[in-house]
Coordinates of C-alpha atoms in Angstrom, one line a residue:
Chain U
M1 CA 83.8 131.3 120.2
N2 CA 87.4 132.2 119.6
N3 CA 89.0 131.8 116.2
Q4 CA 86.0 130.0 114.8
L5 CA 86.3 130.9 111.2
S6 CA 86.3 134.7 111.8
S7 CA 86.9 135.4 108.1
W8 CA 83.6 133.6 107.3
T9 CA 80.4 135.7 107.2
D10 CA 77.8 134.5 109.7
G11 CA 75.1 132.8 107.8
A12 CA 73.8 129.5 106.5
V13 CA 77.1 128.2 105.0
K14 CA 79.2 129.0 108.1
S15 CA 76.5 127.4 110.3
T16 CA 76.5 124.3 108.1
I17 CA 80.2 123.9 108.6
L18 CA 80.2 124.6 112.3
D19 CA 77.2 122.3 112.8
F20 CA 78.8 119.5 110.8
V21 CA 82.1 119.7 112.8
A22 CA 80.1 119.9 116.1
R23 CA 78.1 116.8 115.2
V24 CA 81.0 114.6 114.1
T25 CA 83.0 115.4 117.1
D26 CA 80.2 115.0 119.7
E27 CA 81.3 111.7 121.3
G28 CA 77.9 110.9 122.7
G29 CA 75.9 112.0 119.6
P30 CA 74.4 109.9 116.8
D31 CA 76.8 111.4 114.2
F32 CA 80.0 110.9 116.0
V33 CA 83.0 110.0 113.7
P34 CA 86.2 108.7 115.4
P35 CA 89.2 110.9 114.6
A36 CA 90.8 108.2 112.4
E37 CA 87.9 108.5 110.0
R38 CA 87.7 112.3 109.9
I39 CA 89.3 112.6 106.5
A40 CA 88.9 115.8 104.6
T41 CA 90.0 116.3 101.0
F42 CA 90.6 119.7 99.5
D43 CA 91.3 120.6 95.9
N44 CA 94.1 123.2 95.6
D45 CA 93.9 125.5 92.6
G46 CA 90.9 127.8 92.9
T47 CA 89.9 126.2 96.3
L48 CA 92.8 126.9 98.6
W49 CA 94.4 129.6 96.5
C50 CA 93.9 131.7 93.4
E51 CA 94.1 130.0 90.0
Q52 CA 93.7 133.1 87.8
P53 CA 94.7 133.8 85.1
L54 CA 96.1 130.2 85.0
Q55 CA 97.1 127.6 87.5
V56 CA 100.6 128.0 89.0
Q57 CA 101.8 124.9 87.2
F58 CA 101.6 126.9 84.0
F59 CA 104.1 129.5 85.2
F60 CA 106.4 126.9 86.8
G61 CA 106.4 124.9 83.5
R62 CA 107.0 127.9 81.4
E63 CA 110.1 128.8 83.6
R64 CA 111.3 125.2 83.2
L65 CA 110.9 125.4 79.4
R66 CA 112.8 128.6 79.3
I67 CA 115.7 126.9 81.0
A68 CA 115.4 123.8 78.7
A69 CA 115.6 126.2 75.7
E70 CA 118.9 127.5 76.9
K71 CA 120.3 124.1 76.0
D72 CA 118.1 123.4 73.1
P73 CA 116.9 126.6 71.4
T74 CA 114.9 124.6 68.8
L75 CA 112.2 124.1 71.4
K76 CA 111.2 127.7 70.8
E77 CA 110.1 126.7 67.3
Q78 CA 108.3 123.5 68.2
Q79 CA 104.7 123.3 69.3
P80 CA 103.3 123.0 71.9
F81 CA 106.4 124.6 73.4
K82 CA 106.5 127.5 71.0
A83 CA 103.2 128.7 72.4
F84 CA 104.7 129.2 75.8
F85 CA 107.5 131.4 74.4
D86 CA 105.1 133.4 72.2
H87 CA 102.6 133.8 75.1
D88 CA 100.1 132.4 72.7
M89 CA 97.4 131.9 75.2
E90 CA 94.8 130.5 72.8
T91 CA 97.0 127.6 71.9
I92 CA 97.9 127.0 75.5
R93 CA 94.3 127.0 76.7
N94 CA 93.5 124.6 73.9
L95 CA 96.1 122.1 75.2
G96 CA 93.8 121.7 78.2
K97 CA 95.0 120.8 81.7
E98 CA 96.2 117.4 80.6
G99 CA 98.1 118.9 77.7
L100 CA 99.8 121.3 80.1
M101 CA 100.7 118.4 82.3
E102 CA 102.4 116.7 79.3
V103 CA 104.5 119.8 78.7
A104 CA 105.5 119.8 82.3
A105 CA 106.3 116.1 82.1
F106 CA 108.6 116.8 79.1
A107 CA 110.3 119.7 80.9
H108 CA 111.2 117.6 83.9
A109 CA 112.1 114.3 82.3
G110 CA 115.4 112.9 83.4
M111 CA 115.5 114.9 86.6
T112 CA 115.8 113.2 90.0
E113 CA 113.2 113.9 92.7
D114 CA 115.9 115.5 94.8
A115 CA 116.9 117.9 92.1
F116 CA 113.2 118.6 91.4
A117 CA 112.4 119.3 95.0
K118 CA 115.2 121.9 95.2
I119 CA 114.1 123.6 92.0
A120 CA 110.5 123.7 93.1
R121 CA 111.5 125.1 96.6
D122 CA 113.8 127.7 95.1
W123 CA 111.1 128.8 92.6
L124 CA 108.3 129.1 95.1
A125 CA 110.5 131.2 97.4
V126 CA 110.7 133.9 94.8
A127 CA 108.1 133.3 92.0
R128 CA 105.7 136.2 91.6
H129 CA 102.3 136.3 90.1
P130 CA 102.6 138.0 86.7
T131 CA 99.9 140.6 87.1
L132 CA 99.3 140.8 90.9
G133 CA 103.0 141.2 91.7
C134 CA 102.8 139.2 95.0
L135 CA 104.5 135.9 95.6
F136 CA 102.4 133.0 94.5
K137 CA 102.5 131.6 98.0
E138 CA 100.8 134.7 99.2
L139 CA 97.7 133.9 97.1
T140 CA 96.1 131.5 99.6
Y141 CA 92.6 132.3 100.8
L142 CA 92.4 133.4 104.4
P143 CA 89.0 131.8 105.2
Q144 CA 90.4 128.5 103.9
M145 CA 93.5 128.7 106.0
E146 CA 91.2 129.2 109.0
L147 CA 89.1 126.3 107.9
L148 CA 92.1 124.0 107.6
D149 CA 93.2 125.1 111.1
F150 CA 89.7 124.6 112.5
L151 CA 89.4 121.1 111.1
Q152 CA 92.8 120.1 112.3
T153 CA 92.0 121.4 115.8
H154 CA 89.1 119.0 115.6
E155 CA 91.3 116.1 114.7
F156 CA 90.5 116.0 111.0
K157 CA 93.3 114.7 108.7
I158 CA 93.5 117.0 105.8
F159 CA 94.6 115.8 102.3
I160 CA 95.0 117.9 99.2
V161 CA 93.7 116.2 96.1
T162 CA 94.9 118.4 93.2
G163 CA 95.1 118.3 89.4
G164 CA 98.4 120.0 89.9
G165 CA 101.8 118.2 89.8
I166 CA 102.1 116.2 93.0
D167 CA 105.7 117.2 93.7
L168 CA 105.2 120.9 93.1
I169 CA 102.2 121.0 95.3
R170 CA 103.9 118.9 97.9
T171 CA 106.6 121.5 98.2
L172 CA 104.0 124.3 98.5
A173 CA 101.7 122.3 100.9
A174 CA 104.5 121.7 103.4
E175 CA 105.5 125.3 103.5
V176 CA 102.3 127.2 103.1
Y177 CA 99.6 124.8 104.6
G178 CA 101.8 122.8 106.9
I179 CA 100.5 119.6 105.2
P180 CA 103.1 116.8 104.9
P181 CA 103.9 115.4 101.5
E182 CA 102.1 112.1 102.1
R183 CA 98.9 114.0 102.4
V184 CA 99.1 115.4 98.9
V185 CA 97.5 113.5 96.1
G186 CA 98.0 114.9 92.6
S187 CA 98.9 114.4 89.0
S188 CA 102.2 112.5 88.6
V189 CA 104.7 111.2 86.1
R190 CA 106.1 107.7 86.1
T191 CA 109.6 107.4 87.7
R192 CA 112.5 105.0 87.3
F193 CA 114.6 103.9 90.3
E194 CA 118.3 103.8 89.6
I195 CA 121.6 104.1 91.4
R196 CA 123.4 107.2 90.3
E197 CA 126.9 107.8 91.7
G198 CA 126.2 105.4 94.5
R199 CA 122.9 107.0 95.5
G200 CA 119.4 105.5 94.8
Q201 CA 117.4 108.0 92.9
L202 CA 113.9 108.3 91.5
V203 CA 114.2 109.8 88.0
K204 CA 111.2 111.4 86.4
L205 CA 110.1 110.0 83.0
A206 CA 108.2 111.9 80.3
V207 CA 105.2 109.6 80.8
I208 CA 102.1 110.7 82.7
N209 CA 101.3 108.2 85.5
T210 CA 98.0 109.8 86.5
F211 CA 96.2 113.0 85.6
D212 CA 94.3 113.7 88.8
D213 CA 91.1 115.3 87.6
R214 CA 87.4 114.4 87.5
Q215 CA 86.8 110.6 88.1
V216 CA 90.5 110.1 88.7
K217 CA 90.3 112.1 92.0
P218 CA 88.1 109.5 93.8
Q219 CA 90.2 106.7 92.2
N220 CA 93.4 108.3 93.6
I221 CA 91.7 108.8 96.9
G222 CA 91.0 105.1 97.0
L223 CA 94.7 104.4 96.1
H224 CA 96.4 106.9 98.4
I225 CA 94.0 107.3 101.3
G226 CA 92.1 104.0 101.2
R227 CA 89.1 105.5 103.0
R228 CA 86.1 107.6 101.9
P229 CA 86.5 111.1 103.2
I230 CA 83.7 112.7 105.2
L231 CA 84.3 116.2 103.9
A232 CA 85.5 117.5 100.6
F233 CA 85.9 121.0 99.2
G234 CA 86.3 121.9 95.5
N235 CA 85.6 124.6 93.0
S236 CA 85.1 123.1 89.5
D237 CA 83.6 120.2 87.6
G238 CA 87.0 118.6 87.9
D239 CA 86.1 118.1 91.6
L240 CA 82.6 116.9 91.1
A241 CA 83.4 113.2 91.2
M242 CA 85.3 113.7 94.4
L243 CA 82.5 115.7 95.9
R244 CA 79.9 113.1 94.9
Y245 CA 82.1 110.3 96.2
V246 CA 82.2 112.0 99.6
Q247 CA 78.6 113.2 99.7
T248 CA 77.1 109.8 98.9
G249 CA 78.8 107.8 101.6
P250 CA 77.0 106.6 104.7
G251 CA 76.8 108.8 107.8
P252 CA 77.4 112.5 108.1
R253 CA 78.9 114.2 105.0
L254 CA 79.8 117.6 103.9
A255 CA 80.7 118.5 100.3
L256 CA 81.5 122.2 99.7
L257 CA 81.8 124.0 96.4
L258 CA 83.5 127.4 96.1
H259 CA 81.9 129.7 93.6
H260 CA 84.2 132.5 92.4
D261 CA 81.5 135.2 92.2
D262 CA 83.5 138.1 93.6
A263 CA 84.8 140.3 90.8
A264 CA 85.6 143.1 93.2
R265 CA 87.8 141.2 95.6
E266 CA 89.1 138.3 93.4
F267 CA 87.7 137.1 90.1
A268 CA 84.2 136.1 88.9
Y269 CA 84.2 133.1 86.7
D270 CA 82.7 129.6 86.4
R271 CA 81.6 127.9 83.2
E272 CA 83.7 130.1 80.9
F273 CA 87.1 129.1 82.4
E274 CA 88.0 126.5 79.9
L275 CA 90.9 125.0 81.8
S276 CA 88.8 124.2 84.8
P277 CA 85.1 125.0 84.2
L278 CA 82.4 125.0 86.8
A279 CA 79.0 124.2 85.3
E280 CA 77.5 120.8 86.1
A281 CA 78.5 121.0 89.8
L282 CA 76.9 124.5 90.1
D283 CA 73.8 123.6 88.1
K284 CA 73.1 120.4 90.0
A285 CA 74.4 121.4 93.4
D286 CA 71.0 121.0 95.0
D287 CA 70.4 117.6 93.4
Y288 CA 73.8 116.4 94.5
G289 CA 73.6 117.8 98.0
L290 CA 76.5 120.2 97.6
T291 CA 76.9 123.3 99.8
V292 CA 77.7 126.2 97.5
V293 CA 80.1 128.7 99.1
S294 CA 79.8 132.1 97.6
M295 CA 83.0 134.0 97.8
K296 CA 81.1 137.3 97.8
R297 CA 78.5 136.4 100.3
D298 CA 80.3 133.9 102.6
W299 CA 83.8 135.3 103.0
R300 CA 84.4 138.4 105.0
S301 CA 88.0 138.5 103.8
V302 CA 89.6 136.8 100.8
F303 CA 93.4 137.1 101.1
A304 CA 95.4 137.5 104.3
D305 CA 97.0 140.7 103.0
R306 CA 93.8 141.9 101.6
L307 CA 94.4 145.6 101.1
A308 CA 97.5 145.1 99.1
L309 CA 96.0 142.4 97.0
A310 CA 92.8 144.2 96.5
E311 CA 94.7 147.1 94.9
A312 CA 96.8 144.7 92.8
I313 CA 93.7 142.9 91.5
A314 CA 91.9 146.1 90.7
A315 CA 95.0 147.3 88.9
S316 CA 95.4 144.0 86.9
K317 CA 91.9 144.5 85.4
R318 CA 92.4 148.1 84.3
Chain W
M1 CA 115.2 101.1 130.1
N2 CA 111.5 100.1 130.2
N3 CA 109.9 98.4 127.2
Q4 CA 112.9 99.1 125.0
L5 CA 112.7 96.2 122.6
S6 CA 112.6 93.5 125.4
S7 CA 112.1 90.7 122.8
W8 CA 115.3 91.7 121.1
T9 CA 118.5 90.0 122.3
D10 CA 121.1 92.4 123.7
G11 CA 123.9 92.7 121.1
A12 CA 125.2 94.5 118.1
V13 CA 121.9 94.7 116.1
K14 CA 119.8 95.9 119.0
S15 CA 122.4 98.5 119.9
T16 CA 122.5 99.7 116.3
I17 CA 118.7 100.3 116.4
L18 CA 118.7 101.9 119.8
D19 CA 121.7 104.1 118.9
F20 CA 120.1 105.2 115.6
V21 CA 116.9 106.2 117.3
A22 CA 118.8 108.0 120.1
R23 CA 120.9 110.0 117.5
V24 CA 118.0 111.1 115.3
T25 CA 115.9 112.2 118.2
D26 CA 118.7 114.1 120.0
E27 CA 117.7 117.6 119.4
G28 CA 121.1 119.2 120.0
G29 CA 123.0 116.5 118.2
P30 CA 124.5 116.4 114.7
D31 CA 122.2 113.6 113.5
F32 CA 118.9 115.1 114.7
V33 CA 116.0 114.5 112.3
P34 CA 112.8 116.5 112.8
P35 CA 109.8 114.3 113.5
A36 CA 108.1 115.1 110.2
E37 CA 111.1 113.5 108.4
R38 CA 111.2 110.4 110.6
I39 CA 109.7 108.2 108.0
A40 CA 110.1 104.4 108.4
T41 CA 109.0 101.9 105.8
F42 CA 108.4 98.2 106.6
D43 CA 107.7 95.3 104.2
N44 CA 104.9 93.2 105.5
D45 CA 105.1 89.5 104.5
G46 CA 108.1 87.9 106.1
T47 CA 109.1 91.1 107.8
L48 CA 106.2 91.9 110.2
W49 CA 104.5 88.5 110.0
C50 CA 105.0 85.0 108.8
E51 CA 104.9 84.3 105.1
Q52 CA 105.3 80.5 105.1
P53 CA 104.3 78.4 103.4
L54 CA 102.9 81.2 101.2
Q55 CA 101.9 84.8 101.6
V56 CA 98.4 85.3 103.1
Q57 CA 97.2 86.7 99.8
F58 CA 97.4 83.2 98.4
F59 CA 94.9 81.9 100.9
F60 CA 92.6 84.8 100.6
G61 CA 92.7 84.6 96.8
R62 CA 92.0 80.8 96.9
E63 CA 88.9 81.4 99.1
R64 CA 87.7 84.1 96.7
L65 CA 88.2 81.7 93.8
R66 CA 86.2 79.0 95.6
I67 CA 83.3 81.4 95.9
A68 CA 83.6 82.5 92.3
A69 CA 83.5 78.9 91.2
E70 CA 80.1 78.5 93.0
K71 CA 78.7 80.7 90.3
D72 CA 81.0 79.5 87.4
P73 CA 82.1 75.9 88.0
T74 CA 84.2 76.0 84.7
L75 CA 86.8 78.0 86.6
K76 CA 87.9 74.7 88.2
E77 CA 89.0 73.4 84.8
Q78 CA 90.8 76.5 83.6
Q79 CA 94.4 77.3 84.4
P80 CA 95.7 79.1 86.3
F81 CA 92.6 78.8 88.5
K82 CA 92.6 75.0 88.3
A83 CA 95.9 74.8 90.1
F84 CA 94.3 76.5 93.2
F85 CA 91.5 73.9 93.3
D86 CA 93.9 71.0 92.7
H87 CA 96.4 72.3 95.3
D88 CA 99.0 72.1 92.5
M89 CA 101.7 74.0 94.3
E90 CA 104.2 73.7 91.5
T91 CA 102.0 75.5 89.0
I92 CA 101.1 78.1 91.7
R93 CA 104.7 78.8 92.6
N94 CA 105.6 79.1 88.9
L95 CA 103.0 81.8 88.5
G96 CA 105.2 84.0 90.7
K97 CA 104.0 86.7 92.9
E98 CA 102.8 88.9 90.1
G99 CA 100.9 85.9 88.6
L100 CA 99.2 85.4 91.9
M101 CA 98.3 89.1 92.0
E102 CA 96.7 88.7 88.6
V103 CA 94.6 85.8 89.8
A104 CA 93.5 87.9 92.8
A105 CA 92.7 90.8 90.5
F106 CA 90.5 88.4 88.4
A107 CA 88.8 87.2 91.6
H108 CA 87.8 90.7 92.7
A109 CA 87.0 92.3 89.4
G110 CA 83.6 94.2 89.5
M111 CA 83.6 94.4 93.3
T112 CA 83.2 97.8 95.0
E113 CA 85.8 98.9 97.5
D114 CA 83.1 98.9 100.2
A115 CA 82.2 95.2 99.5
F116 CA 85.8 94.2 99.3
A117 CA 86.5 95.9 102.7
K118 CA 83.7 93.9 104.3
I119 CA 84.9 90.6 102.8
A120 CA 88.5 91.2 103.8
R121 CA 87.5 92.2 107.4
D122 CA 85.2 89.2 107.8
W123 CA 87.9 86.8 106.4
L124 CA 90.7 88.1 108.5
A125 CA 88.5 87.8 111.6
V126 CA 88.3 84.0 111.2
A127 CA 90.9 82.8 108.6
R128 CA 93.3 80.3 110.0
H129 CA 96.7 79.3 108.9
P130 CA 96.4 75.9 107.1
T131 CA 99.1 74.1 109.0
L132 CA 99.7 76.2 112.2
G133 CA 96.0 76.3 113.1
C134 CA 96.2 79.8 114.6
L135 CA 94.5 82.9 113.0
F136 CA 96.6 84.6 110.4
K137 CA 96.5 87.8 112.4
E138 CA 98.2 86.0 115.3
L139 CA 101.3 85.4 113.1
T140 CA 102.8 88.8 113.7
Y141 CA 106.4 88.9 115.1
L142 CA 106.5 90.2 118.7
P143 CA 109.9 91.9 118.3
Q144 CA 108.6 93.8 115.3
M145 CA 105.5 94.9 117.2
E146 CA 107.8 96.2 119.9
L147 CA 109.9 98.0 117.3
L148 CA 106.8 99.7 115.7
D149 CA 105.8 100.9 119.1
F150 CA 109.2 102.0 120.0
L151 CA 109.6 104.0 116.8
Q152 CA 106.1 105.6 117.1
T153 CA 106.9 106.6 120.7
H154 CA 109.9 108.4 119.2
E155 CA 107.6 110.2 116.7
F156 CA 108.4 108.1 113.6
K157 CA 105.7 107.8 111.0
I158 CA 105.4 104.1 110.0
F159 CA 104.4 103.1 106.5
I160 CA 104.0 99.5 105.3
V161 CA 105.3 99.0 101.8
T162 CA 104.1 95.6 100.7
G163 CA 103.9 93.4 97.6
G164 CA 100.6 92.3 99.0
G165 CA 97.3 93.6 97.8
I166 CA 96.9 97.1 99.2
D167 CA 93.3 96.8 100.3
L168 CA 93.7 93.5 102.1
I169 CA 96.8 94.7 103.9
R170 CA 95.1 97.9 104.9
T171 CA 92.4 95.9 106.6
L172 CA 95.0 94.0 108.5
A173 CA 97.2 97.0 109.3
A174 CA 94.5 99.0 110.9
E175 CA 93.4 96.2 113.1
V176 CA 96.7 94.4 113.9
Y177 CA 99.4 97.1 113.7
G178 CA 97.2 100.2 114.4
I179 CA 98.5 101.7 111.1
P180 CA 95.9 103.8 109.2
P181 CA 95.1 102.9 105.6
E182 CA 96.8 105.9 104.1
R183 CA 100.1 104.6 105.5
V184 CA 99.9 101.4 103.6
V185 CA 101.5 101.2 100.1
G186 CA 101.0 98.0 98.1
S187 CA 100.1 96.2 95.0
S188 CA 96.8 97.5 93.5
V189 CA 94.4 97.1 90.7
R190 CA 92.9 99.9 88.7
T191 CA 89.5 101.1 89.7
R192 CA 86.6 102.8 88.0
F193 CA 84.5 105.5 89.7
E194 CA 80.7 105.1 89.1
I195 CA 77.5 106.0 90.7
R196 CA 75.6 102.8 91.7
E197 CA 72.1 103.1 93.1
G198 CA 72.8 106.7 94.0
R199 CA 76.1 106.0 95.7
G200 CA 79.6 106.9 94.3
Q201 CA 81.6 103.7 94.3
L202 CA 85.1 102.6 93.3
V203 CA 84.8 99.4 91.3
K204 CA 87.8 97.1 91.1
L205 CA 88.9 96.2 87.5
A206 CA 90.8 93.1 86.5
V207 CA 93.9 95.2 85.5
I208 CA 97.0 95.5 87.7
N209 CA 97.8 99.1 88.5
T210 CA 101.0 98.4 90.2
F211 CA 102.9 95.3 91.4
D212 CA 104.7 96.7 94.4
D213 CA 107.9 94.7 94.4
R214 CA 111.6 95.4 93.8
Q215 CA 112.2 98.8 92.0
V216 CA 108.5 99.6 92.2
K217 CA 108.8 99.9 96.0
P218 CA 110.9 103.1 95.9
Q219 CA 108.8 104.3 93.0
N220 CA 105.6 103.9 95.0
I221 CA 107.3 105.5 98.1
G222 CA 107.9 108.5 95.9
L223 CA 104.3 108.5 94.7
H224 CA 102.6 107.9 98.1
I225 CA 105.0 109.3 100.7
G226 CA 106.9 111.9 98.7
R227 CA 109.9 111.8 101.0
R228 CA 112.9 109.4 101.3
P229 CA 112.5 107.4 104.5
I230 CA 115.3 107.3 107.0
L231 CA 114.7 103.7 108.1
A232 CA 113.5 100.6 106.2
F233 CA 113.0 97.0 107.1
G234 CA 112.7 94.1 104.7
N235 CA 113.4 90.4 104.3
S236 CA 113.9 89.6 100.6
D237 CA 115.4 90.7 97.3
G238 CA 112.0 92.2 96.7
D239 CA 112.9 94.8 99.3
L240 CA 116.4 95.5 98.2
A241 CA 115.6 98.5 96.0
M242 CA 113.7 100.1 98.9
L243 CA 116.5 99.3 101.4
R244 CA 119.1 100.8 99.0
Y245 CA 116.9 103.9 98.4
V246 CA 116.7 104.5 102.1
Q247 CA 120.3 103.6 102.9
T248 CA 121.9 105.8 100.2
G249 CA 120.2 109.0 101.2
P250 CA 122.0 111.9 103.0
G251 CA 122.2 112.0 106.8
P252 CA 121.6 109.2 109.3
R253 CA 120.1 106.0 107.8
L254 CA 119.2 102.5 108.9
A255 CA 118.3 99.7 106.5
L256 CA 117.5 96.4 108.2
L257 CA 117.2 93.0 106.6
L258 CA 115.5 90.1 108.5
H259 CA 117.1 86.7 107.8
H260 CA 114.8 83.7 108.5
D261 CA 117.5 81.4 109.9
D262 CA 115.5 79.9 112.8
A263 CA 114.2 76.5 111.8
A264 CA 113.4 75.7 115.4
R265 CA 111.2 78.7 116.2
E266 CA 109.9 79.7 112.8
F267 CA 111.3 78.7 109.4
A268 CA 114.8 78.7 107.9
Y269 CA 114.8 79.9 104.3
D270 CA 116.3 82.4 102.0
R271 CA 117.4 81.9 98.4
E272 CA 115.3 78.8 97.8
F273 CA 111.9 80.5 98.5
E274 CA 111.0 81.1 94.9
L275 CA 108.1 83.5 95.5
S276 CA 110.2 85.9 97.5
P277 CA 113.9 84.9 97.5
L278 CA 116.6 86.4 99.6
A279 CA 120.0 86.2 97.8
E280 CA 121.6 89.4 96.5
A281 CA 120.5 91.4 99.6
L282 CA 122.1 88.8 101.9
D283 CA 125.3 88.3 99.8
K284 CA 125.9 92.0 99.4
A285 CA 124.6 93.2 102.8
D286 CA 128.0 94.6 103.8
D287 CA 128.6 96.3 100.5
Y288 CA 125.2 97.9 100.6
G289 CA 125.4 98.9 104.3
L290 CA 122.5 96.7 105.3
T291 CA 122.1 95.6 108.9
V292 CA 121.3 91.9 108.9
V293 CA 118.9 90.8 111.7
S294 CA 119.2 87.1 112.4
M295 CA 116.0 85.8 113.8
K296 CA 117.9 83.1 115.7
R297 CA 120.5 85.4 117.2
D298 CA 118.7 88.7 117.6
W299 CA 115.2 87.8 118.7
R300 CA 114.5 86.5 122.2
S301 CA 110.9 85.7 121.2
V302 CA 109.4 85.3 117.8
F303 CA 105.6 85.2 118.3
A304 CA 103.5 86.7 121.0
D305 CA 101.9 83.4 121.9
R306 CA 105.2 81.6 121.4
L307 CA 104.5 78.4 123.3
A308 CA 101.4 77.5 121.3
L309 CA 103.0 78.5 118.0
A310 CA 106.2 76.7 118.7
E311 CA 104.3 73.5 119.1
A312 CA 102.2 74.2 116.0
I313 CA 105.3 74.9 114.0
A314 CA 107.1 71.8 115.2
A315 CA 104.0 69.7 114.4
S316 CA 103.6 71.2 110.9
K317 CA 107.1 69.9 110.0
R318 CA 106.5 66.4 111.2

């Protein structure tokens, strides 16, 4: 079998995935699912790429705040912005993911979608992880890239369902995963349509439209996709509602939960990561029918450029 | 040229469409657009199918109210529901499209998406137009079905952007247009995710999430599609913001406006249709760079089964 998840360790989890895909694509079989219904939803941060020490949105938002402060230096003295300038991680973590999203919404208010797209593209082209040194876009997990490929080869439609800002992740997804913008569902701000200098523009407002986490994930799947996926992959309690929504549907189902238990090659964390804890989903995985993927046990490689990153990760912990 | 819009009359409008598609698909040419960016958005009611005397949502909502009144007969005495039982068209029209959407939201509150999907499918399979006698799903315009095919053959991605209820139109779009649910953007209610009898369900609430009309159309295109379309087709002022959003982008653009000016073969109406008037878009079509499609002049046929429908339409006006 060529290119069948070669970065996945042979074992129960890999067999479960291969068996599931074989069953739903077996045209004569009892579990056959027509291609149009082969919807798979993936969380992004911590599922498709590294989210430590914080999700990429944080670093993007901080950069935007830095630029905003060039025009209005008083931002540096106002909370919650002050915390970003002071690297006051405790205050930042206490904001929670939704609080971070509000800061991001503030930082982009008044910007057109065209301007935002350019800024996001330019930033992702050069932005580097603060401790690992590599570009953020190099932090994707090799086994997951293989899985996306494998599913697409078998006519699955992949959607990313992320707590991250929808427009930032769309920029990333198109370039890094080859997933088009309309297949990214995420947190969003409200926009206003206006004609500026003869051109119709969507202008971002400082108002959260949706914070795409926990029960909002299945709600947004309903709104954007309009069909219950048959496969989902997440890594935190923020994904649990989506995983259960997928797992409890009729017919064949696969709900996968990535456990970051690999301190040597990546990071080991679950319930103590306040911004995106993994506790209930892990504790009740059996009850809920979730397949737990152990990074340590089930992945032969973690990153594509694994030697360089392994060294950087080791160095970052010294 | 085989199957190139054979129900479209040869002339300026047909040439504009053929020329546009030839230019954006000419790989060596200056106006080439890669397939991923060939996004086309179509309004539904009055653009892809007949919306007279009222949009299909009205008839669906009325049927749902009738069923609700079997449990709670007092609905028949309460406005605005009373108007539906009394066929009091003046009150109904005065509710406006958004008011109609609120009645629909009321009628479906508490229902799961699975239950709704079944009801919508069952209804569309048998529901007949009140005066024309045919099934609603037979009311699609033949030239538009050819245009959807033609664009898809040229690797356009088609999205429907409708003021109609997103879940009802998704049911229709999959069956009648072959467009998958995730490519339908429409009016929606908020939902709540809950586990009912061990199954994760999205439950409809009686709260409008978005009324997808006028400036909300480009806003929802930004949210759902995340990319400015290069082609749009509408038929009312409710589509004008979407048409201008599309027409004022950079590069090649085509914004089409269907004018219902064919009293003999369909209906002739524009600014006097209160629920979905066409006035500004028609008056300023030249200023805004919109291509007006005259049903009378530009369509050789209107409906697929045109003889039967022509008779029915004539009879309905007697």
